[in-house]
CSV table of C-alpha atoms in Angstrom, one decimal:
chain,number,residue,atom,x,y,z
A,1,MET,CA,-21.7,-64.3,48.0
A,2,ARG,CA,-24.6,-62.2,49.1
A,3,LYS,CA,-27.8,-64.1,49.3
A,4,SER,CA,-29.9,-61.2,47.8
A,5,SER,CA,-27.6,-61.1,44.8
A,6,LEU,CA,-28.0,-64.8,44.2
A,7,ILE,CA,-31.8,-64.7,44.6
A,8,GLY,CA,-32.1,-61.6,42.4
A,9,GLY,CA,-30.1,-63.2,39.7
A,10,LEU,CA,-32.1,-66.4,39.9
A,11,LEU,CA,-35.4,-64.5,39.8
A,12,ALA,CA,-34.3,-62.4,36.8
A,13,SER,CA,-33.4,-65.6,34.9
A,14,VAL,CA,-36.7,-67.1,35.8
A,15,LEU,CA,-38.8,-64.1,34.8
A,16,VAL,CA,-36.8,-63.6,31.6
A,17,ALA,CA,-37.3,-67.3,30.7
A,18,GLY,CA,-41.0,-66.8,30.8
A,19,LEU,CA,-42.0,-69.6,33.1
A,20,PRO,CA,-45.6,-70.2,33.9
A,21,ALA,CA,-47.7,-67.7,35.9
A,22,ALA,CA,-47.9,-70.2,38.8
A,23,ALA,CA,-44.1,-69.9,39.4
A,24,ASP,CA,-44.5,-66.1,39.1
A,25,ALA,CA,-47.2,-66.1,41.8
A,26,ALA,CA,-44.9,-67.8,44.3
A,27,VAL,CA,-42.4,-64.8,44.1
A,28,SER,CA,-42.8,-62.1,46.7
A,29,PRO,CA,-43.7,-58.6,45.6
A,30,ALA,CA,-40.4,-57.2,47.0
A,31,ALA,CA,-38.4,-59.8,45.0
A,32,LYS,CA,-40.4,-58.9,41.9
A,33,ALA,CA,-39.6,-55.3,42.4
A,34,THR,CA,-35.8,-56.1,42.7
A,35,VAL,CA,-35.9,-58.2,39.5
A,36,THR,CA,-37.9,-55.6,37.6
A,37,ALA,CA,-35.4,-52.9,38.7
A,38,ALA,CA,-32.5,-55.0,37.5
A,39,VAL,CA,-34.1,-55.8,34.2
A,40,SER,CA,-35.2,-52.2,33.5
A,41,ALA,CA,-31.8,-50.9,34.5
A,42,GLY,CA,-30.5,-52.3,31.3
A,43,ALA,CA,-28.5,-55.3,32.6
A,44,THR,CA,-27.2,-56.6,29.3
A,45,ALA,CA,-24.7,-59.4,28.9
A,46,PRO,CA,-21.3,-58.6,27.4
A,47,ALA,CA,-20.3,-60.7,24.4
A,48,GLY,CA,-19.8,-64.4,25.3
A,49,ALA,CA,-21.2,-64.0,28.9
A,50,LYS,CA,-23.9,-66.5,29.9
A,51,HIS,CA,-24.7,-65.9,33.6
A,52,HIS,CA,-25.4,-62.7,35.4
A,53,TRP,CA,-23.7,-63.0,38.8
A,54,GLY,CA,-24.9,-59.5,39.8
A,55,PRO,CA,-23.3,-56.6,41.6
A,56,VAL,CA,-20.2,-57.0,43.7
A,57,ARG,CA,-19.6,-54.0,45.9
A,58,SER,CA,-16.5,-53.0,47.8
A,59,ALA,CA,-16.7,-53.2,51.6
A,60,ALA,CA,-18.2,-50.6,53.8
A,61,GLY,CA,-16.3,-48.3,56.1
A,62,HIS,CA,-15.4,-45.7,53.5
A,63,SER,CA,-17.4,-42.6,52.3
A,64,GLY,CA,-17.4,-44.0,48.8
A,65,HIS,CA,-17.4,-47.4,47.1
A,66,ALA,CA,-16.8,-49.3,43.9
A,67,VAL,CA,-19.4,-51.5,42.3
A,68,ALA,CA,-18.9,-54.1,39.5
A,69,ASP,CA,-21.9,-55.6,37.6
A,70,VAL,CA,-20.5,-59.1,36.9
A,71,TRP,CA,-21.3,-61.5,34.1
A,72,ILE,CA,-19.5,-64.9,33.7
A,73,THR,CA,-19.1,-67.5,31.0
A,74,ASP,CA,-19.7,-71.3,31.6
A,75,PHE,CA,-17.1,-73.0,33.8
A,76,SER,CA,-16.9,-75.7,31.1
A,77,ALA,CA,-15.4,-73.1,28.6
A,78,GLU,CA,-11.7,-73.5,27.7
A,79,THR,CA,-11.1,-69.9,28.7
A,80,PHE,CA,-13.3,-68.6,31.5
A,81,ALA,CA,-14.1,-64.9,31.5
A,82,VAL,CA,-15.5,-62.4,34.0
A,83,SER,CA,-16.8,-59.3,32.4
A,84,GLY,CA,-19.2,-56.4,32.9
A,85,THR,CA,-19.2,-52.8,34.1
A,86,LEU,CA,-17.1,-51.2,36.8
A,87,ARG,CA,-18.5,-48.1,38.5
A,88,ASP,CA,-16.6,-45.5,40.6
A,89,ARG,CA,-19.0,-44.3,43.4
A,90,ASP,CA,-16.3,-42.4,45.5
A,91,PRO,CA,-16.5,-38.6,45.8
A,92,HIS,CA,-12.7,-38.3,46.4
A,93,ARG,CA,-10.8,-37.1,43.3
A,94,ASP,CA,-7.9,-39.6,43.7
A,95,HIS,CA,-10.1,-42.6,44.5
A,96,CYS,CA,-11.1,-45.0,41.7
A,97,ALA,CA,-12.9,-48.3,41.3
A,98,TYR,CA,-10.7,-51.4,41.0
A,99,ILE,CA,-11.4,-55.1,40.1
A,100,ARG,CA,-9.2,-58.1,39.9
A,101,ALA,CA,-9.9,-61.9,39.5
A,102,ARG,CA,-7.9,-64.9,40.9
A,103,PHE,CA,-8.5,-68.1,38.9
A,104,HIS,CA,-8.2,-71.6,40.5
A,105,TYR,CA,-7.3,-74.0,37.7
A,106,THR,CA,-8.6,-77.5,37.2
A,107,GLY,CA,-5.2,-79.0,37.1
A,108,GLY,CA,-4.1,-77.2,40.3
A,109,GLY,CA,-2.6,-73.8,40.9
A,110,THR,CA,-3.9,-70.3,40.7
A,111,GLY,CA,-3.3,-67.2,38.6
A,112,TRP,CA,-4.3,-63.6,38.8
A,113,ALA,CA,-5.8,-61.6,35.9
A,114,ARG,CA,-4.4,-58.1,35.3
A,115,PRO,CA,-6.4,-55.6,37.4
A,116,ARG,CA,-8.7,-53.1,35.8
A,117,SER,CA,-9.7,-49.7,37.2
A,118,THR,CA,-11.8,-46.7,36.3
A,119,CYS,CA,-11.7,-43.2,37.7
A,120,GLY,CA,-14.7,-42.1,35.6
A,121,PRO,CA,-18.3,-42.9,36.4
A,122,SER,CA,-18.1,-46.3,34.7
A,123,GLY,CA,-16.0,-48.5,32.4
A,124,ALA,CA,-16.2,-51.9,30.9
A,125,PHE,CA,-13.9,-54.7,32.0
A,126,ARG,CA,-13.0,-58.3,30.9
A,127,LEU,CA,-10.8,-60.6,32.9
A,128,SER,CA,-10.0,-64.0,31.4
A,129,SER,CA,-8.2,-67.2,32.5
A,130,ASP,CA,-5.5,-69.2,30.8
A,131,GLY,CA,-7.5,-72.4,30.9
A,132,GLU,CA,-10.3,-74.3,32.6
A,133,ILE,CA,-11.0,-73.4,36.2
A,134,THR,CA,-13.0,-74.6,39.2
A,135,ARG,CA,-13.4,-71.3,41.0
A,136,VAL,CA,-12.8,-67.6,40.6
A,137,ASP,CA,-12.4,-65.0,43.3
A,138,VAL,CA,-13.7,-61.6,42.1
A,139,ARG,CA,-12.1,-58.7,44.2
A,140,VAL,CA,-13.6,-55.2,44.1
A,141,CYS,CA,-11.8,-52.4,45.9
A,142,VAL,CA,-11.4,-48.6,46.1
A,143,LEU,CA,-8.0,-47.6,44.6
A,144,ASP,CA,-6.1,-44.6,46.0
A,145,ARG,CA,-4.1,-43.4,43.0
A,146,GLY,CA,-1.9,-41.2,45.0
A,147,ARG,CA,-0.7,-43.9,47.4
A,148,ARG,CA,-1.1,-46.7,44.8
A,149,THR,CA,-3.0,-48.8,47.4
A,150,THR,CA,-6.4,-50.5,47.6
A,151,SER,CA,-8.8,-50.3,50.5
A,152,SER,CA,-12.3,-51.4,51.4
A,153,CYS,CA,-12.0,-54.6,49.4
A,154,HIS,CA,-14.7,-57.3,49.1
A,155,VAL,CA,-14.2,-60.7,47.5
A,156,ASP,CA,-17.0,-62.8,46.0
A,157,VAL,CA,-16.1,-66.5,45.5
A,158,ILE,CA,-17.8,-68.0,42.4
A,159,ARG,CA,-17.7,-71.8,42.0
A,160,ALA,CA,-19.2,-74.0,39.3
A,161,GLU,CA,-21.6,-75.6,41.8
A,162,ASP,CA,-22.9,-72.1,42.7
A,163,ILE,CA,-24.3,-71.8,39.2
A,164,ALA,CA,-24.8,-75.5,38.2
A,165,ASN,CA,-28.6,-75.4,38.9
A,166,TRP,CA,-29.3,-72.0,37.5
A,167,PRO,CA,-32.0,-71.8,34.8
A,168,ARG,CA,-30.4,-71.8,31.4
């Protein structure tokens, strides 16, 4: 996971929760600008989502990219869900944004959610598990429709302990 994404998500939660001004004074001006931009950009939670993980962007090395604004439910939920907005930022006509999630179940084993893609500027997605999980791997790629292949993939690993101490 990117450190800046985690810090930005934490700061957004702290500022939205309205903690005392002393805590706000300890935050750097650059961090405040990042949080303000995220909040003013209209980052709203999809139904049932509790935690804003932040953006997951496909890897570099390509002229375009895909970005997913990721929200997650609690790990204690019977069915875990990853949802948000998927954005296609690739100028090539046949390239699209692609997202997929791999769930690691509490009782052992893994399972993949059906992939979602969008070739338009943006589209909503929701990927859900078949039971309780301990970890989810969120994979964002550029999809080549003509070749039916993915490239420039990036995976963010999200574990329960990563969000255990986040402000509620």
